[in-house]
XYZ file of N, CA, C and O in Angstrom:
388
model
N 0.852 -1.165 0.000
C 0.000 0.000 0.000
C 0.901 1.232 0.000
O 1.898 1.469 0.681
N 0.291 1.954 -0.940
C 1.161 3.289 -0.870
C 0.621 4.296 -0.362
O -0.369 4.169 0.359
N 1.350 5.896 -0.729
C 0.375 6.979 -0.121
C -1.115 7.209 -1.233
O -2.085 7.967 -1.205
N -0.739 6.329 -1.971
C -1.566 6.860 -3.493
C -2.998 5.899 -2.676
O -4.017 6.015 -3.357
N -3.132 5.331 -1.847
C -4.016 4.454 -1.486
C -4.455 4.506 -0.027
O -5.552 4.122 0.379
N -3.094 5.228 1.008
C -3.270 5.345 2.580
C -3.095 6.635 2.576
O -2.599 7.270 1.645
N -3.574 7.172 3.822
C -2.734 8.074 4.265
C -2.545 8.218 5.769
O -3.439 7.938 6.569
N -1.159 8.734 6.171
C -0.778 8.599 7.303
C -0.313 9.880 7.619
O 0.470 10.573 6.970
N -0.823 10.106 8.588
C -0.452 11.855 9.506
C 0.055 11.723 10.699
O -0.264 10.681 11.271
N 0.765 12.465 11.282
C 0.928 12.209 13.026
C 0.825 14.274 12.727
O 1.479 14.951 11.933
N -0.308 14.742 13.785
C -0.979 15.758 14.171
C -0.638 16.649 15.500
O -1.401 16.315 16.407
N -0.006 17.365 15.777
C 0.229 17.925 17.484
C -1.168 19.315 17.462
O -1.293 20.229 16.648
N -1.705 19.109 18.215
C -2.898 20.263 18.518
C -2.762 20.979 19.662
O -2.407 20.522 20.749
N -3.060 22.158 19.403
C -2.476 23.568 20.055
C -3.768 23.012 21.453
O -3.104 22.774 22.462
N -4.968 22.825 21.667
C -5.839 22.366 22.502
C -5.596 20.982 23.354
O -4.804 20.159 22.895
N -6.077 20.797 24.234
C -5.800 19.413 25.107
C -7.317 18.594 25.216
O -8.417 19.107 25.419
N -7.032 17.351 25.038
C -8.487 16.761 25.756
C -8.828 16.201 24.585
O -8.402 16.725 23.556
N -9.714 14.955 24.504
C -10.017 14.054 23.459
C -11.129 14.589 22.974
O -11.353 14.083 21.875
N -12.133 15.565 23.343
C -13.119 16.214 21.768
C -12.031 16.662 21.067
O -11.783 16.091 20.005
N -11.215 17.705 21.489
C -10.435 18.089 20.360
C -9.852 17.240 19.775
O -9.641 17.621 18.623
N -9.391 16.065 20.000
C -8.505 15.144 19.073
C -9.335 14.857 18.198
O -9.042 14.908 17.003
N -10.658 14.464 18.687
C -11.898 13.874 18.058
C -11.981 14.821 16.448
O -12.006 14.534 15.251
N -12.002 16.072 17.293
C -12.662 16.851 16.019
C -10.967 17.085 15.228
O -10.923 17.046 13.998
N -10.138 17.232 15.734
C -9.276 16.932 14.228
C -8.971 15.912 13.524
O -8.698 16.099 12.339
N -8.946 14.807 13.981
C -9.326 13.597 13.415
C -10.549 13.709 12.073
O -10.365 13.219 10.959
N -11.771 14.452 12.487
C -12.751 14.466 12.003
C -12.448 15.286 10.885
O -12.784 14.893 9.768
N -11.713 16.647 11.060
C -11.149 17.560 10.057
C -10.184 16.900 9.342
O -10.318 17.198 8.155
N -9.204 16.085 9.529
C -8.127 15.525 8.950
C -9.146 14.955 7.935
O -9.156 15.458 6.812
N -9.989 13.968 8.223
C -10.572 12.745 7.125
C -11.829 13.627 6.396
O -12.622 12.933 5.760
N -12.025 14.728 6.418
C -13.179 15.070 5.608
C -12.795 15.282 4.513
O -11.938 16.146 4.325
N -13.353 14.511 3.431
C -12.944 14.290 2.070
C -11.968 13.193 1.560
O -11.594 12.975 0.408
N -11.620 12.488 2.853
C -10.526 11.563 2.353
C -10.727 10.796 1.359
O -9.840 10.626 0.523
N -12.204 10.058 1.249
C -12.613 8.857 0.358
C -12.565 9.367 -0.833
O -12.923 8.575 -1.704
N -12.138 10.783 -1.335
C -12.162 11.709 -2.364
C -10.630 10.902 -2.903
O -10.494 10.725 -4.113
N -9.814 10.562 -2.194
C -8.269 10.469 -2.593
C -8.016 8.844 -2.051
O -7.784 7.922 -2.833
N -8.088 8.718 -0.874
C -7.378 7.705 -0.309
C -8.352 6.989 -0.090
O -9.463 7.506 0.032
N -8.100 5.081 0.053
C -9.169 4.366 0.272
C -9.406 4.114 2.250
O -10.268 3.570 2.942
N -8.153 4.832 2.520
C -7.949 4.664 4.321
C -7.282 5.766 4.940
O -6.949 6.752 4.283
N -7.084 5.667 6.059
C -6.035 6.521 6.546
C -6.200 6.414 7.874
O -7.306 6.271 8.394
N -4.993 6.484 8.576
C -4.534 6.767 10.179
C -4.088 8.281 10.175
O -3.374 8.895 9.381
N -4.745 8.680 11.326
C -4.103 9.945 12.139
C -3.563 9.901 13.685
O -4.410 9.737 14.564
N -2.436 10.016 13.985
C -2.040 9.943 15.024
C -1.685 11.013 15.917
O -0.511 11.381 15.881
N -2.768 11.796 17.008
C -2.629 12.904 17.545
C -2.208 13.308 18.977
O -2.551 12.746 20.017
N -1.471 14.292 18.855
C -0.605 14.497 20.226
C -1.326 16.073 20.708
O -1.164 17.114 20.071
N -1.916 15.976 21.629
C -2.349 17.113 21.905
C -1.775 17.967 23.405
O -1.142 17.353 24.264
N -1.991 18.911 23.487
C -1.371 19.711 24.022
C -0.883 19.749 25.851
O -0.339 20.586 26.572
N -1.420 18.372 26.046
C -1.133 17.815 27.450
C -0.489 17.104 27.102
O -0.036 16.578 28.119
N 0.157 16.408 25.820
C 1.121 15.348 25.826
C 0.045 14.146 25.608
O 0.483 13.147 25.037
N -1.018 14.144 25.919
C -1.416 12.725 25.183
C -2.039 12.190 24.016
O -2.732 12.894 23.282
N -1.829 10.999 23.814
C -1.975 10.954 22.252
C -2.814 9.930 22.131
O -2.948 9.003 22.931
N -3.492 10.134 20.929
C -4.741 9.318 19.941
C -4.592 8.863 19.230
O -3.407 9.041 18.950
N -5.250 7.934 18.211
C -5.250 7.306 17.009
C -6.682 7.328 16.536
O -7.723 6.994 17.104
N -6.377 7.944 15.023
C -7.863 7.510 14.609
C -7.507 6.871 13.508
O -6.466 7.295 13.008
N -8.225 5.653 12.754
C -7.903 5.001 11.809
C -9.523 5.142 11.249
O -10.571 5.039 11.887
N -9.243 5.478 9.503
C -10.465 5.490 8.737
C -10.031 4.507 7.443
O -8.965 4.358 6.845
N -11.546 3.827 7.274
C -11.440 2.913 6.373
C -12.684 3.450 5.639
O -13.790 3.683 6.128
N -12.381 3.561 4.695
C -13.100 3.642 3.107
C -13.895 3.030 2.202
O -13.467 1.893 2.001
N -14.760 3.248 1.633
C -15.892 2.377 1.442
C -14.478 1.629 -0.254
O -14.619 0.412 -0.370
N -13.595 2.114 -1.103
C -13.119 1.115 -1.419
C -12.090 0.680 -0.774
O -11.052 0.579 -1.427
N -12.071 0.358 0.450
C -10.605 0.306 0.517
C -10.551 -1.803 0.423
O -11.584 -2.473 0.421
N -9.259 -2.358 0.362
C -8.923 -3.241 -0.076
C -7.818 -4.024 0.917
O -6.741 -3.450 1.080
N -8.021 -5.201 1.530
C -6.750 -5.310 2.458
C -5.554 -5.898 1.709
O -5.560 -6.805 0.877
N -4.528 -5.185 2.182
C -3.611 -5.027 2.200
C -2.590 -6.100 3.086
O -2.082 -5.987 4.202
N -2.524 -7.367 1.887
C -1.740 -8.051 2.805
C -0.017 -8.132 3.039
O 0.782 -8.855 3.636
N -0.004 -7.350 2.482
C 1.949 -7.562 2.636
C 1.940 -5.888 3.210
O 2.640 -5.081 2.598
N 1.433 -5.601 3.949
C 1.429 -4.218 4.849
C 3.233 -4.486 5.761
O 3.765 -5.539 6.113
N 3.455 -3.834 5.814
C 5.098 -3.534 6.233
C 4.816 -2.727 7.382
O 4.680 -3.213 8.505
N 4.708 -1.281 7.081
C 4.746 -0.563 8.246
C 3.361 -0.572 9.372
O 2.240 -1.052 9.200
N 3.965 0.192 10.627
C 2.795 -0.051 11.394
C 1.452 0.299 11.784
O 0.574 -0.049 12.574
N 1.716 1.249 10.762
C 0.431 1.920 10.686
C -0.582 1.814 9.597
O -1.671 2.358 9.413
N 0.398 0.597 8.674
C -0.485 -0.329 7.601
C -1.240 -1.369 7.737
O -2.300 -1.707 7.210
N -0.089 -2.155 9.045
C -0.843 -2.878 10.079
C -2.333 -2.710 10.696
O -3.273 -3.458 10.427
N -2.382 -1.619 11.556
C -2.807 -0.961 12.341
C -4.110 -0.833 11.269
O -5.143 -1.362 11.679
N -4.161 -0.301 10.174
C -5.532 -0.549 9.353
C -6.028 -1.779 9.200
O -7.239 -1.907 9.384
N -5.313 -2.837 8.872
C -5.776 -3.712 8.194
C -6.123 -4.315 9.243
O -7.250 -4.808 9.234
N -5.045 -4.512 10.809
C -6.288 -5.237 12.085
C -7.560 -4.357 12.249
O -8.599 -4.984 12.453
N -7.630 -3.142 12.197
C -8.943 -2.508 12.385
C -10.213 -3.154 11.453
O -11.364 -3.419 11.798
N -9.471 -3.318 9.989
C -10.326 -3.610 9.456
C -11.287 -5.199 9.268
O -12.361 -5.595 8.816
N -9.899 -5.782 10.045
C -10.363 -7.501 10.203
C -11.505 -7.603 11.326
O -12.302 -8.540 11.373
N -11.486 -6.464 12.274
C -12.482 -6.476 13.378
C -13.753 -6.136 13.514
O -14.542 -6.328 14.440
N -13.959 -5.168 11.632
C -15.347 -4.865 11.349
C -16.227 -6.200 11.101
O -15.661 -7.288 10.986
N -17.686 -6.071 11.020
C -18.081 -7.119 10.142
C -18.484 -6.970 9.233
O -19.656 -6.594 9.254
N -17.905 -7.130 8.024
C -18.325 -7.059 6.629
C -19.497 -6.387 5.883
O -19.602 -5.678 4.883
N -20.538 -7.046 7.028
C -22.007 -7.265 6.501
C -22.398 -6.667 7.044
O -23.478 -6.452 6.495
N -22.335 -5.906 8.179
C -22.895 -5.040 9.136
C -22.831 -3.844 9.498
O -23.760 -3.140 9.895
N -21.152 -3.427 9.308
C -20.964 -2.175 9.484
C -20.454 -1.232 7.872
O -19.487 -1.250 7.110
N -21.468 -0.649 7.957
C -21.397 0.372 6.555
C -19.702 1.049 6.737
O -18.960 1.297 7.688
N -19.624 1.172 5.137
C -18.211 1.825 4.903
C -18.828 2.969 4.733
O -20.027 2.889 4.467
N -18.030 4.732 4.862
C -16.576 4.297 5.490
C -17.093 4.499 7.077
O -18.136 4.734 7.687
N -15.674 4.253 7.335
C -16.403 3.914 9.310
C -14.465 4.245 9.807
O -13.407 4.090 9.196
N -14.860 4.798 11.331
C -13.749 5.741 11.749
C -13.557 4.453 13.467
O -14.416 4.013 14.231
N -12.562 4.335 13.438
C -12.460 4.202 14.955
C -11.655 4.563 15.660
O -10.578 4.016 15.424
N -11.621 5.602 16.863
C -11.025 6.347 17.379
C -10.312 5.389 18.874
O -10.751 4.417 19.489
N -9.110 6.180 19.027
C -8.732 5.338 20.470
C -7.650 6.100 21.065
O -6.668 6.621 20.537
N -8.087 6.049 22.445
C -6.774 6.779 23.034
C -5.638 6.401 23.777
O -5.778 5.759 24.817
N -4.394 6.769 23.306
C -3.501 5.774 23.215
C -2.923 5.962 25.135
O -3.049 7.007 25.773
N -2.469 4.987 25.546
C -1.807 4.260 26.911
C -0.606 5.504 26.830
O 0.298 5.544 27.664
């Protein structure tokens, strides 16, 4: 998978606290399915703690010889949807340890 297909950000936000991560996360991916079939954002906000949001795309395609970890990091997200159930595209947010 390339960038022509992912995209990967790491984000520092001038605000603290997980709405704000939320909502740049939310700003990062608006329009993504326009370009990319996925994408991770990884955000550090202004207390030092950090998020992950991973978006998957209504084409997106797994990616089995994924290398890096944040190629990874999609494709387990995406093994955990269910197929049949959860409409593309679909975001899942998490805050990181």
């Amino acid at each position: 998978m390339d960038n022509k297909t992912m995209r990967y950000t790491e984000v520092k936000i001038a605000d603290g606290g997980e709405e704000a991560a939320r909502l740049s996360a939310a700003d990062r991916f608006s329009g993504l399915d326009d370009h990319f079939t996925s994408g991770l954002v990884k955000i550090v906000d202004a207390e030092g703690n950090e998020y992950r949001a991973i978006y998957i795309g209504g084409n997106y395609k797994e990616n089995f010889s994924a290398e890096k970890e944040y190629e990874k990091a999609v494709l387990e997200c995406y093994w955990t949807k269910d197929k049949e159930e959860d409409e593309k595209p679909y975001i899942e947010f998490k805050v990181k340890d």
